[in-house]
PDB file of N, CA and C in Angstrom:
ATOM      1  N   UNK A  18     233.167-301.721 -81.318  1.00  0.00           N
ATOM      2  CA  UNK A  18     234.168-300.924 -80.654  1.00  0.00           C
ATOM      3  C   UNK A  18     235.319-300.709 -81.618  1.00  0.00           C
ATOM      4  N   UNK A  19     236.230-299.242 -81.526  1.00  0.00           N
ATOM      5  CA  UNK A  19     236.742-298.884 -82.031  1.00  0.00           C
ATOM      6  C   UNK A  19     238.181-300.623 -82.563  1.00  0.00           C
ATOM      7  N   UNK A  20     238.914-300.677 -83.282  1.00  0.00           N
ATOM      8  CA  UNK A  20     240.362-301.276 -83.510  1.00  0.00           C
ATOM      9  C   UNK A  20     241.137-300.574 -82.935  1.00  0.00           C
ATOM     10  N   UNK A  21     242.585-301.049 -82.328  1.00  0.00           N
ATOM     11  CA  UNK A  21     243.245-300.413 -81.351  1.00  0.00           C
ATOM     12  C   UNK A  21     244.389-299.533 -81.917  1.00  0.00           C
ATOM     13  N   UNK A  22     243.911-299.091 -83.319  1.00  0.00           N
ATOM     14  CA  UNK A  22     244.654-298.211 -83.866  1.00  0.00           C
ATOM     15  C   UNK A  22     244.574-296.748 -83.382  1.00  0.00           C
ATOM     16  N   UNK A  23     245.762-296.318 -83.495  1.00  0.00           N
ATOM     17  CA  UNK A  23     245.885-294.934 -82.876  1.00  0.00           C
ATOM     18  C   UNK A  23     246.093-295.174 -81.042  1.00  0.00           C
ATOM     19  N   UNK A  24     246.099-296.577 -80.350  1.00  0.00           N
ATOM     20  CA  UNK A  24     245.528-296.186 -79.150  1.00  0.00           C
ATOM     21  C   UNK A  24     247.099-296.265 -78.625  1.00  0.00           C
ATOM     22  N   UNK A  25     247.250-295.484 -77.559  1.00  0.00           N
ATOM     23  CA  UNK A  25     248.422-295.869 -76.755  1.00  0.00           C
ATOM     24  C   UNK A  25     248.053-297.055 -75.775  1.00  0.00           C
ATOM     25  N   UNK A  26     249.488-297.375 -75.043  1.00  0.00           N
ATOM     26  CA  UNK A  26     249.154-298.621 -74.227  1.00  0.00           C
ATOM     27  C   UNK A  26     248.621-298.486 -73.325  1.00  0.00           C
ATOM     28  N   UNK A  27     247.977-297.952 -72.700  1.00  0.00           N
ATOM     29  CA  UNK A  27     247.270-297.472 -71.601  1.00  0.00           C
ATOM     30  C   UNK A  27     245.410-297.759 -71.903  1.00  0.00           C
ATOM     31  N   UNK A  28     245.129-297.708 -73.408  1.00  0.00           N
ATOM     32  CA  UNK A  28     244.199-298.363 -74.057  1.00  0.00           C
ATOM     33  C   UNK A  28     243.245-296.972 -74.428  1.00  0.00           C
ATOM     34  N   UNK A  29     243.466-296.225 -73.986  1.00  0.00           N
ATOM     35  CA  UNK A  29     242.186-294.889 -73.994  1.00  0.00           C
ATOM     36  C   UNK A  29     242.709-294.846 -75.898  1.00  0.00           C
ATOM     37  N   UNK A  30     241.732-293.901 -75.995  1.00  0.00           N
ATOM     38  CA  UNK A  30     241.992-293.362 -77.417  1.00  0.00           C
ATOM     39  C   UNK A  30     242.666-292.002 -77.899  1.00  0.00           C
ATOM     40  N   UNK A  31     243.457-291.864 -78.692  1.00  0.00           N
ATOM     41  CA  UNK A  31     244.669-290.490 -78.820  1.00  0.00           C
ATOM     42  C   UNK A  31     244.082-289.712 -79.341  1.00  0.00           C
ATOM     43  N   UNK A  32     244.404-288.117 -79.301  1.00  0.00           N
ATOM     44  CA  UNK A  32     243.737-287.217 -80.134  1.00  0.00           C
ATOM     45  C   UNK A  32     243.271-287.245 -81.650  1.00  0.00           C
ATOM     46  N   UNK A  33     244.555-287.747 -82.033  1.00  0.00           N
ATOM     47  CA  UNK A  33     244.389-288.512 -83.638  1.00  0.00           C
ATOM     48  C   UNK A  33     243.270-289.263 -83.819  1.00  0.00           C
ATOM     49  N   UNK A  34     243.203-290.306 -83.211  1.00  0.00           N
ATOM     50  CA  UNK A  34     241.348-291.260 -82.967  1.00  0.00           C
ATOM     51  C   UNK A  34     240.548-290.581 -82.892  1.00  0.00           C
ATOM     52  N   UNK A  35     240.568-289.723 -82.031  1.00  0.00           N
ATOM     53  CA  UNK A  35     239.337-288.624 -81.987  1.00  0.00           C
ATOM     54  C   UNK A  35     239.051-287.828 -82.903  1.00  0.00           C
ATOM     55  N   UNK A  36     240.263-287.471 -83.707  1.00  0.00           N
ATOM     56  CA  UNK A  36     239.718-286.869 -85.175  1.00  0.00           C
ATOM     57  C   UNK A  36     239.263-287.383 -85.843  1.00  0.00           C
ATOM     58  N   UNK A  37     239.673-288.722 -85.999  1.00  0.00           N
ATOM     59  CA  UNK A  37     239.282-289.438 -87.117  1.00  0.00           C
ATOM     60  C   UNK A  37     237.712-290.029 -86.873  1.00  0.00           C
ATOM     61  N   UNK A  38     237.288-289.859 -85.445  1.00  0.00           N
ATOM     62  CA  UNK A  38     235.863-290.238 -85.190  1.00  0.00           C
ATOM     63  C   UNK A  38     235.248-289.219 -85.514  1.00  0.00           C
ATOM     64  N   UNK A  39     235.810-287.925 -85.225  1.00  0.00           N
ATOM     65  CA  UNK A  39     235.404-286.970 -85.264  1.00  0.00           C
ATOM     66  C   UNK A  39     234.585-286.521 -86.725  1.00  0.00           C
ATOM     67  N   UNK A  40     235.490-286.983 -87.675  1.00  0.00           N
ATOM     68  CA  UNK A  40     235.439-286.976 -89.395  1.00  0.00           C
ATOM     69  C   UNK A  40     234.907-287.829 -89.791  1.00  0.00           C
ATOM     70  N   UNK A  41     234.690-289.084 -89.070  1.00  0.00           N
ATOM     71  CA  UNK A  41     233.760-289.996 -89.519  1.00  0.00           C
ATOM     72  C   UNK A  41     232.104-289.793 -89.241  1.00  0.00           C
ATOM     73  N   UNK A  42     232.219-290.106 -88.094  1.00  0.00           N
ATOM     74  CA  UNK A  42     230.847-289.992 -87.375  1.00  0.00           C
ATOM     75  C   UNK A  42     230.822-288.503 -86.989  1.00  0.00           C
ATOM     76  N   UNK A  43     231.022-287.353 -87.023  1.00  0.00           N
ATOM     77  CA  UNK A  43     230.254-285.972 -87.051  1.00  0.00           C
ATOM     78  C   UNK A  43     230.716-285.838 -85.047  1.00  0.00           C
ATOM     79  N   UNK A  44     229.737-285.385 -84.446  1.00  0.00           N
ATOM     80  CA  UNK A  44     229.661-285.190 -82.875  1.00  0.00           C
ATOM     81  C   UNK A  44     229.837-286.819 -82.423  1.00  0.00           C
ATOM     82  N   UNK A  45     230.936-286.834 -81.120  1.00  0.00           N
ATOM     83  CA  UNK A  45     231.104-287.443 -80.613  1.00  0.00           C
ATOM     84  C   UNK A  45     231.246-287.059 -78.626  1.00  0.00           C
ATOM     85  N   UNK A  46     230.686-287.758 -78.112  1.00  0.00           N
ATOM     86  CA  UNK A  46     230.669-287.457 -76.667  1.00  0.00           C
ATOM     87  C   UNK A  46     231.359-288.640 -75.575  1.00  0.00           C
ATOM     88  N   UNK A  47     232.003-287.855 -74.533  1.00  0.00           N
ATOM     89  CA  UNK A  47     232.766-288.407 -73.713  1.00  0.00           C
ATOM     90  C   UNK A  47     232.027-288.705 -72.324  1.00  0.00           C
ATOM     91  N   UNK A  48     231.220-289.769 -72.542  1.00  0.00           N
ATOM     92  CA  UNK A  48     230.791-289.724 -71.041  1.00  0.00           C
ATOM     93  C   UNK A  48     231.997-290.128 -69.524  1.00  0.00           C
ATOM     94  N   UNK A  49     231.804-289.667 -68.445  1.00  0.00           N
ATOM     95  CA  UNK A  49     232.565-290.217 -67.755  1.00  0.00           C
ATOM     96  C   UNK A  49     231.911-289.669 -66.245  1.00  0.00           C
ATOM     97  N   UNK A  50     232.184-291.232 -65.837  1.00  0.00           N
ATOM     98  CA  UNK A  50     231.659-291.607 -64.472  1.00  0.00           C
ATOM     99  C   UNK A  50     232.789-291.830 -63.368  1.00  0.00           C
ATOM    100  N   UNK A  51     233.035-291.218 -62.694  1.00  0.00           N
ATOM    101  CA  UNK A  51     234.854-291.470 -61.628  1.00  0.00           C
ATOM    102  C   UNK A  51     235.511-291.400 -62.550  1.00  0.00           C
ATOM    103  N   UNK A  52     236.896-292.118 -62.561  1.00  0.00           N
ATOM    104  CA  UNK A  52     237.819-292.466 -63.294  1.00  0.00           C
ATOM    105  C   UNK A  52     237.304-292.983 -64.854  1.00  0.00           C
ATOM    106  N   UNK A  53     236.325-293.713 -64.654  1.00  0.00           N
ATOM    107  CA  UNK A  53     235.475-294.420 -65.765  1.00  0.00           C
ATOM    108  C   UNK A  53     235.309-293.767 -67.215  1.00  0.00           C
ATOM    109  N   UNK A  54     235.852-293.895 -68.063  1.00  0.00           N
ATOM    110  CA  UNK A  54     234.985-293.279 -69.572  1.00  0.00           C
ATOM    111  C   UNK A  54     233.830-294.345 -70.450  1.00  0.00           C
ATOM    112  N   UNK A  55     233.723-293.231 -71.389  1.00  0.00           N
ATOM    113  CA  UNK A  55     232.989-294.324 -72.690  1.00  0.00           C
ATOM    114  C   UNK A  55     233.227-293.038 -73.801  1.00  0.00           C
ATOM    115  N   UNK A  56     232.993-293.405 -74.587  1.00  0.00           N
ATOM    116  CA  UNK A  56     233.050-292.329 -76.002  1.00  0.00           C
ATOM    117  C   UNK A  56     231.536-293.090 -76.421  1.00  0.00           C
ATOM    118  N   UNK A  57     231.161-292.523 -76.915  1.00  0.00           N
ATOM    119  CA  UNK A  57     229.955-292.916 -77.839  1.00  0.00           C
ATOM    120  C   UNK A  57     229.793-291.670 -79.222  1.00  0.00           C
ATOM    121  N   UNK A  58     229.227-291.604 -80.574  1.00  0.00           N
ATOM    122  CA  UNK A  58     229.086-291.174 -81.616  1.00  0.00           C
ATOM    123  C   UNK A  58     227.849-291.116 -81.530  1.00  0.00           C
ATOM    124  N   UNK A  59     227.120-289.499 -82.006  1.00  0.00           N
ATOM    125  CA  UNK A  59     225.816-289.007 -81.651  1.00  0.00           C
ATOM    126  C   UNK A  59     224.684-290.091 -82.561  1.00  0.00           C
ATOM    127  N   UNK A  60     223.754-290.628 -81.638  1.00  0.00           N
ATOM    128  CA  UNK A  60     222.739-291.675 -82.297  1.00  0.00           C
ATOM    129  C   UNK A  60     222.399-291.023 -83.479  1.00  0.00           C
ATOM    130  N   UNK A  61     221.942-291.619 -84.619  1.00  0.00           N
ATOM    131  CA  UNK A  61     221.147-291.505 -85.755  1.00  0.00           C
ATOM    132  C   UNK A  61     219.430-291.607 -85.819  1.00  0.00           C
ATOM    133  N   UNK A  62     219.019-291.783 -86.432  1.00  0.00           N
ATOM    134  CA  UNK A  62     217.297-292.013 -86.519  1.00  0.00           C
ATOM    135  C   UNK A  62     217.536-293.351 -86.313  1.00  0.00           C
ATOM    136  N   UNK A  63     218.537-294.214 -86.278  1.00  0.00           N
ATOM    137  CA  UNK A  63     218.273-295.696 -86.738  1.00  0.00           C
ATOM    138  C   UNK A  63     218.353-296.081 -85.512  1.00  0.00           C
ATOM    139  N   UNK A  64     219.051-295.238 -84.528  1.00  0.00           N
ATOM    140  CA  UNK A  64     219.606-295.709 -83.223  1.00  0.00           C
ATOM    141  C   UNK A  64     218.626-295.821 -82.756  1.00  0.00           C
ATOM    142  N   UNK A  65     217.793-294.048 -82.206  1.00  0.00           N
ATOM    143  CA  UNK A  65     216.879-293.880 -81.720  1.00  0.00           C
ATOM    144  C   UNK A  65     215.680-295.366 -81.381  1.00  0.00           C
ATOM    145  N   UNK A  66     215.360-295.720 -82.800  1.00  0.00           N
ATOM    146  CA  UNK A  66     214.635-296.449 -83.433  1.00  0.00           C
ATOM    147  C   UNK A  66     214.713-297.626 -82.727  1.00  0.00           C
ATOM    148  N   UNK A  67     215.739-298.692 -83.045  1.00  0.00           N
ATOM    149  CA  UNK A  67     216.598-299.686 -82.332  1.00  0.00           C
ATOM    150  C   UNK A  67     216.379-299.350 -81.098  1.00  0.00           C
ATOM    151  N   UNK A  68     216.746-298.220 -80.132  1.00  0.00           N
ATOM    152  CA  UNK A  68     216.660-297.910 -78.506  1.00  0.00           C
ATOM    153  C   UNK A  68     215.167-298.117 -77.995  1.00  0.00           C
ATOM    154  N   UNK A  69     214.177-297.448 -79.126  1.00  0.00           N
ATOM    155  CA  UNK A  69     212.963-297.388 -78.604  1.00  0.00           C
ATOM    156  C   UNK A  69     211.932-299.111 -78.670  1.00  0.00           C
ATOM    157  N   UNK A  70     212.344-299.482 -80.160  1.00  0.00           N
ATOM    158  CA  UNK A  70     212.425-300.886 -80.216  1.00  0.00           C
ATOM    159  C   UNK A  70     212.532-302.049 -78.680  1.00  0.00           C
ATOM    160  N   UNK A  71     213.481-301.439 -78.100  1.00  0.00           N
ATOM    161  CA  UNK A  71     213.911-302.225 -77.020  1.00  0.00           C
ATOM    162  C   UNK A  71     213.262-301.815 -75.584  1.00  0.00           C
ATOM    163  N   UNK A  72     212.188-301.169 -75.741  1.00  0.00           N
ATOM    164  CA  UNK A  72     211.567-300.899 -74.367  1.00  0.00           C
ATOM    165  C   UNK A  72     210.510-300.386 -75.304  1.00  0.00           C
ATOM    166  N   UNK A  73     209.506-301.561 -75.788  1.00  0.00           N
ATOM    167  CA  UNK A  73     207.956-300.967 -76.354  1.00  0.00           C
ATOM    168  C   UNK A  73     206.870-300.035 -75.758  1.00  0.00           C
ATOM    169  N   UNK A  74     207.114-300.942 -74.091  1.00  0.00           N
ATOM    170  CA  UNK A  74     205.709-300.335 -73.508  1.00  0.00           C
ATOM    171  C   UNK A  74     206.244-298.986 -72.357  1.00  0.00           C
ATOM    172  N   UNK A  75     207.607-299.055 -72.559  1.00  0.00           N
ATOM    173  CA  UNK A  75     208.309-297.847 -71.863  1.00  0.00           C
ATOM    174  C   UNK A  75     207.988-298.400 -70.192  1.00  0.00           C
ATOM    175  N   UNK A  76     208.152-299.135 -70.205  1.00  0.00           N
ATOM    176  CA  UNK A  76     208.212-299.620 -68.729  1.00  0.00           C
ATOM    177  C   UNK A  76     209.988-299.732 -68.000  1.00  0.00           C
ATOM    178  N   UNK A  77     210.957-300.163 -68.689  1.00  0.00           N
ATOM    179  CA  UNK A  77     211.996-300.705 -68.641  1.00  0.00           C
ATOM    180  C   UNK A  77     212.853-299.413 -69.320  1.00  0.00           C
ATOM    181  N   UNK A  78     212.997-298.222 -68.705  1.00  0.00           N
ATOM    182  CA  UNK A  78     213.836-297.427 -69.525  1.00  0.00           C
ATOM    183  C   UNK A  78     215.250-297.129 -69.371  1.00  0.00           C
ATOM    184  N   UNK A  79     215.719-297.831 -68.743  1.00  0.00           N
ATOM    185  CA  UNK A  79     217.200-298.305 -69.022  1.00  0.00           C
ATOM    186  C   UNK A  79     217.379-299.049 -70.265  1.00  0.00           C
ATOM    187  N   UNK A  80     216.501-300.367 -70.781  1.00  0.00           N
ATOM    188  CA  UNK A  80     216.867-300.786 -72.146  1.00  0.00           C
ATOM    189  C   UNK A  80     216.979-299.729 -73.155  1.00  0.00           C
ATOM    190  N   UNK A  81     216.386-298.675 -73.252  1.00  0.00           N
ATOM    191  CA  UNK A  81     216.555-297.313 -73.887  1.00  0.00           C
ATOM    192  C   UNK A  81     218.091-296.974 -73.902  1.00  0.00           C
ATOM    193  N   UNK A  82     218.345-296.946 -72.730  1.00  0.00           N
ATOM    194  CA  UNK A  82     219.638-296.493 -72.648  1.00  0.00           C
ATOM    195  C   UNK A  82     220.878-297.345 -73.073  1.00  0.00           C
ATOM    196  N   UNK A  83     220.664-298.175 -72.721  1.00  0.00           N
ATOM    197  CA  UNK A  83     221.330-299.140 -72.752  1.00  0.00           C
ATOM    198  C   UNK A  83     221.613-299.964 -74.286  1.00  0.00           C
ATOM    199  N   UNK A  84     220.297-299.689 -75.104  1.00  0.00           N
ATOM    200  CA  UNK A  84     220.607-299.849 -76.572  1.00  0.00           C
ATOM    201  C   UNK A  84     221.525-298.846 -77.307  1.00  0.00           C
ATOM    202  N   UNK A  85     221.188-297.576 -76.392  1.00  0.00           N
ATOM    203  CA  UNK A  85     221.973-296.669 -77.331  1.00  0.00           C
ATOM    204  C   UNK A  85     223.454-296.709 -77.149  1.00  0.00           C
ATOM    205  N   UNK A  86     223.614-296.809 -75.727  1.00  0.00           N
ATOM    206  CA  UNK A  86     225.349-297.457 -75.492  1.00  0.00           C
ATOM    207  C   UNK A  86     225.777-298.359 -76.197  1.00  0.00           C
ATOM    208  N   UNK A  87     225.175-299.577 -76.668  1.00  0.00           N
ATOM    209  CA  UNK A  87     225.721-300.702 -77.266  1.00  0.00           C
ATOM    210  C   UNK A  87     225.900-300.538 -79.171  1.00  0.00           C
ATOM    211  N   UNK A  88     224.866-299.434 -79.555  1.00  0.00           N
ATOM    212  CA  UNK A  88     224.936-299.360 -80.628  1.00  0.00           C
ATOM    213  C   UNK A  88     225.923-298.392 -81.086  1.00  0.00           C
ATOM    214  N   UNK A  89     225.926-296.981 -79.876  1.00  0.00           N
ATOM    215  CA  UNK A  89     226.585-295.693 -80.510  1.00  0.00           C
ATOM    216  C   UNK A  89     228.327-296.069 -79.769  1.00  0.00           C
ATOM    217  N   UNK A  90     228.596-296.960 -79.323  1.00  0.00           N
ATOM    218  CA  UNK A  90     230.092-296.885 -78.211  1.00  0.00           C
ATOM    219  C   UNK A  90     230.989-296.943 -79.375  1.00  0.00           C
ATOM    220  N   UNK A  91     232.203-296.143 -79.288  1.00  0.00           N
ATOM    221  CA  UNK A  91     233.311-296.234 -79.794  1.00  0.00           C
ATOM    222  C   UNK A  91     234.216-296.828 -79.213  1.00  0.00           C
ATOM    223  N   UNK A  92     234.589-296.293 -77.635  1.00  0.00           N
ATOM    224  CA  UNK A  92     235.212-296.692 -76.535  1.00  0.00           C
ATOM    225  C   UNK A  92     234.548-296.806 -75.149  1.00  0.00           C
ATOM    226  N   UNK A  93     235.287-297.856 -74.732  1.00  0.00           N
ATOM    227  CA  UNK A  93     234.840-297.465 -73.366  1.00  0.00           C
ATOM    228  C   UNK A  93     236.214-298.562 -72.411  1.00  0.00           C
ATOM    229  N   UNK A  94     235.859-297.772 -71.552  1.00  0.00           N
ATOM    230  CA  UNK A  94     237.114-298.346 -70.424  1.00  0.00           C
ATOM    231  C   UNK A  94     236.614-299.578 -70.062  1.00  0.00           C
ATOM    232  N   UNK A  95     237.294-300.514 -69.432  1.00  0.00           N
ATOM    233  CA  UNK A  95     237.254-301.520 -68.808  1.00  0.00           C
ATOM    234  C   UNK A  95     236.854-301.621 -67.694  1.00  0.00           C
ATOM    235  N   UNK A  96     236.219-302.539 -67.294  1.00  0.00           N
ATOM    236  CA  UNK A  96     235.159-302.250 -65.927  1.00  0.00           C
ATOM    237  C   UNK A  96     233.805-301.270 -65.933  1.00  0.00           C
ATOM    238  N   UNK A  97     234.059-300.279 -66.839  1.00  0.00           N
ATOM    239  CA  UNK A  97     233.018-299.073 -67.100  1.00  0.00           C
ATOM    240  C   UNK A  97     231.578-299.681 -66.461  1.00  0.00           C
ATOM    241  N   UNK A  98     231.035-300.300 -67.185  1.00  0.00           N
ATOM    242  CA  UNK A  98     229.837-301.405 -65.963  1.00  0.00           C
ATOM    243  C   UNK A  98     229.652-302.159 -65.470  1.00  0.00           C
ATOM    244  N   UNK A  99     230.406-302.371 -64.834  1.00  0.00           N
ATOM    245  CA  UNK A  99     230.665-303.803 -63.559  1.00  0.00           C
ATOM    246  C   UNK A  99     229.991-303.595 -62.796  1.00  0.00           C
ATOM    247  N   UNK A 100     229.958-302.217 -61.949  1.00  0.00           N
ATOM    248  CA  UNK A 100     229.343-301.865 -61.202  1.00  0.00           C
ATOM    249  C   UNK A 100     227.858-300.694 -61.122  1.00  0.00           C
ATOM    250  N   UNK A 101     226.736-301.281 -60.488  1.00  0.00           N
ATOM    251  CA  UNK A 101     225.283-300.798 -61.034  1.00  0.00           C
ATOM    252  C   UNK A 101     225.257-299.601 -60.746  1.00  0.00           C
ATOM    253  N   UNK A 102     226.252-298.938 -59.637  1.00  0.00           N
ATOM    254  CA  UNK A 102     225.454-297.497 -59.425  1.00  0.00           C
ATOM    255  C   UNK A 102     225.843-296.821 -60.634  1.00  0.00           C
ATOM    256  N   UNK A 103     227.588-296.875 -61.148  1.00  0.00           N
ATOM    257  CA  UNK A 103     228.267-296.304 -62.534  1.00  0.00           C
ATOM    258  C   UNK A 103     227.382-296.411 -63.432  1.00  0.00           C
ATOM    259  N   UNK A 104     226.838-298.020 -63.735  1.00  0.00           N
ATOM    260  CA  UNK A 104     226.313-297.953 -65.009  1.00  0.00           C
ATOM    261  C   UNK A 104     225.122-297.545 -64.893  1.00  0.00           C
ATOM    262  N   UNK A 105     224.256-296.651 -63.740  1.00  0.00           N
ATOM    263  CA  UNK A 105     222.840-296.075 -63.882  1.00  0.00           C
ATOM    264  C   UNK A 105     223.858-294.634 -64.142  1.00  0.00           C
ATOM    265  N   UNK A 106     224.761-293.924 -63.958  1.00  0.00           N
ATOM    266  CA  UNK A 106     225.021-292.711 -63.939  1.00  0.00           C
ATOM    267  C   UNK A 106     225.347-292.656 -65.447  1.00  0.00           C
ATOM    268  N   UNK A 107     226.080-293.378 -66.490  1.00  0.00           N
ATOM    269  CA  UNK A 107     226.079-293.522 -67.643  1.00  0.00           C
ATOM    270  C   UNK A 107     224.847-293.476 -68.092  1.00  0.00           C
ATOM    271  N   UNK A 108     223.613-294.109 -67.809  1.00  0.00           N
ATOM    272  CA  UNK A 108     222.632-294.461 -68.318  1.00  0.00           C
ATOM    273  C   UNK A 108     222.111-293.097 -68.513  1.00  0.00           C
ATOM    274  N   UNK A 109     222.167-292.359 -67.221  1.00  0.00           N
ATOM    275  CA  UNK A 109     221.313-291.106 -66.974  1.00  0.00           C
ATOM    276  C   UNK A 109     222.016-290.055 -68.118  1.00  0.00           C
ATOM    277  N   UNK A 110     223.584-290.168 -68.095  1.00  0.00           N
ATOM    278  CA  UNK A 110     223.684-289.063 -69.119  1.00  0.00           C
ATOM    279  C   UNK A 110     223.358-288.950 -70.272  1.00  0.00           C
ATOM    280  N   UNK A 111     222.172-290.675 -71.032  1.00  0.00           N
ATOM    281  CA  UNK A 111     222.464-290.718 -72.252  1.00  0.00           C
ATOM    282  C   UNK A 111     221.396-289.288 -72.575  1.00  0.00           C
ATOM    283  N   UNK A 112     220.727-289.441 -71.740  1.00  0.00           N
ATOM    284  CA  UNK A 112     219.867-287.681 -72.114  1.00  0.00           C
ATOM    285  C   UNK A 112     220.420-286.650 -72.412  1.00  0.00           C
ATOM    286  N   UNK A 113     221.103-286.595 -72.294  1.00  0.00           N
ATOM    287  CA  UNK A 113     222.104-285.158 -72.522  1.00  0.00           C
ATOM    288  C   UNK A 113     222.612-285.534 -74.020  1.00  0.00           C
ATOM    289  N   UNK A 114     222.964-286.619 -74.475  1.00  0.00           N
ATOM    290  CA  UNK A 114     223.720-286.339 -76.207  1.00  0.00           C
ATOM    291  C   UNK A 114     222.563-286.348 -76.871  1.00  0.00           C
ATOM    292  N   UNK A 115     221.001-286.974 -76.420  1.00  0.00           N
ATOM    293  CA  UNK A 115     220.078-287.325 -77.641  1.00  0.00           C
ATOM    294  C   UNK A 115     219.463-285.837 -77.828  1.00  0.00           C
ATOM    295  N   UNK A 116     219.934-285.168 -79.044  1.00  0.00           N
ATOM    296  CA  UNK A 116     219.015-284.047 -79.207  1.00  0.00           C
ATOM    297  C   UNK A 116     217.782-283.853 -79.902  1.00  0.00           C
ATOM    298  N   UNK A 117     216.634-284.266 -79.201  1.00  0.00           N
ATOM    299  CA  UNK A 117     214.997-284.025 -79.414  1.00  0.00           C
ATOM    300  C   UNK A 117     214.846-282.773 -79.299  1.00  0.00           C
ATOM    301  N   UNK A 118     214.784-282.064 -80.684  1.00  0.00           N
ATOM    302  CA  UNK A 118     214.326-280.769 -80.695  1.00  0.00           C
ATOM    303  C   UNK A 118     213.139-281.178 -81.388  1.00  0.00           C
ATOM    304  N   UNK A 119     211.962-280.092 -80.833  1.00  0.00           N
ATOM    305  CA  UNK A 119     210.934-280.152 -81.480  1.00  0.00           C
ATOM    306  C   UNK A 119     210.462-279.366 -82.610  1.00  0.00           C
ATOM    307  N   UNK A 120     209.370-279.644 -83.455  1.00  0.00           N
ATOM    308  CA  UNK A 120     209.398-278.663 -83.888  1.00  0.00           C
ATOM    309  C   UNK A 120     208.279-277.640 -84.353  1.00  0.00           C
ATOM    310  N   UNK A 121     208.018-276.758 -84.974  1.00  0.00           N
ATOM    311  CA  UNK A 121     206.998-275.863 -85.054  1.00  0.00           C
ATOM    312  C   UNK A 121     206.215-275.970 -86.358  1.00  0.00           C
ATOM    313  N   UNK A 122     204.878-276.708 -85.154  1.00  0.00           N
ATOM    314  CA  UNK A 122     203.499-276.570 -86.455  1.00  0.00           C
ATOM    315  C   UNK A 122     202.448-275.621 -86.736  1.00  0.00           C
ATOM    316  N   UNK A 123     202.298-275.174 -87.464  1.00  0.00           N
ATOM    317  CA  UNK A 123     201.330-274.066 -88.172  1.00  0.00           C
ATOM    318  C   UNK A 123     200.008-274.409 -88.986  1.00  0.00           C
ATOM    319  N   UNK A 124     199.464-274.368 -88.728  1.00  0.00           N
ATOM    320  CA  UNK A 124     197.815-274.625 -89.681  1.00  0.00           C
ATOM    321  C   UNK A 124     197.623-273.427 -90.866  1.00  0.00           C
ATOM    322  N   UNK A 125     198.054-274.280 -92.032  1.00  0.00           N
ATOM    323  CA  UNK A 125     197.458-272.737 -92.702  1.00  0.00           C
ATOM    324  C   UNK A 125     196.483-272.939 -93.569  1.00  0.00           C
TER     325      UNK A 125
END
């Protein structure tokens, strides 16, 4: 998790932080559940990897999710998963940042 530089006292992270994640790590996404946030920085191949690692037989696909939160988080609010229904609605959005594009094979 991010150092509490740049943060105001309120603890979220300032626009300034966000640039600087921004410039570091490339795409960054704001999930948010109620009041609730998280920031996370778009997974890598390594993440992916690590996420899939953690649910072999794909039975358990929250550990999927749930690796990628722990590996990609910059921020996240306090309490953010205390509670199970929040942290399945986090879980569900991690689909939306992982971009699996496929791609196009040709026989020649």
């Amino acid at each position: 998790m991010a150092t509490q530089k740049n943060q105001p006292v309120g603890g979220r992270p300032t626009p300034e932080l966000l640039e600087e994640w921004k410039k570091k790590y490339g795409r960054i996404h704001q999930l948010k559940v109620g009041e609730f946030i998280m920031i996370l920085r778009e997974p890598k191949t390594v993440d992916i990897e690590r996420a899939l690692a953690a649910d072999p037989k794909g039975k358990k696909v929250f550990n999927f999710n749930r690796s990628i939160i722990e590996n990609c988080k910059l921020y996240e609010d306090a309490g953010a998963r205390e509670d199970d229904k929040r942290l399945q609605r986090f879980f569900n959005a991690i689909d939306q940042i992982i971009d699996m594009q496929e791609a196009d094979v040709k026989e020649l």
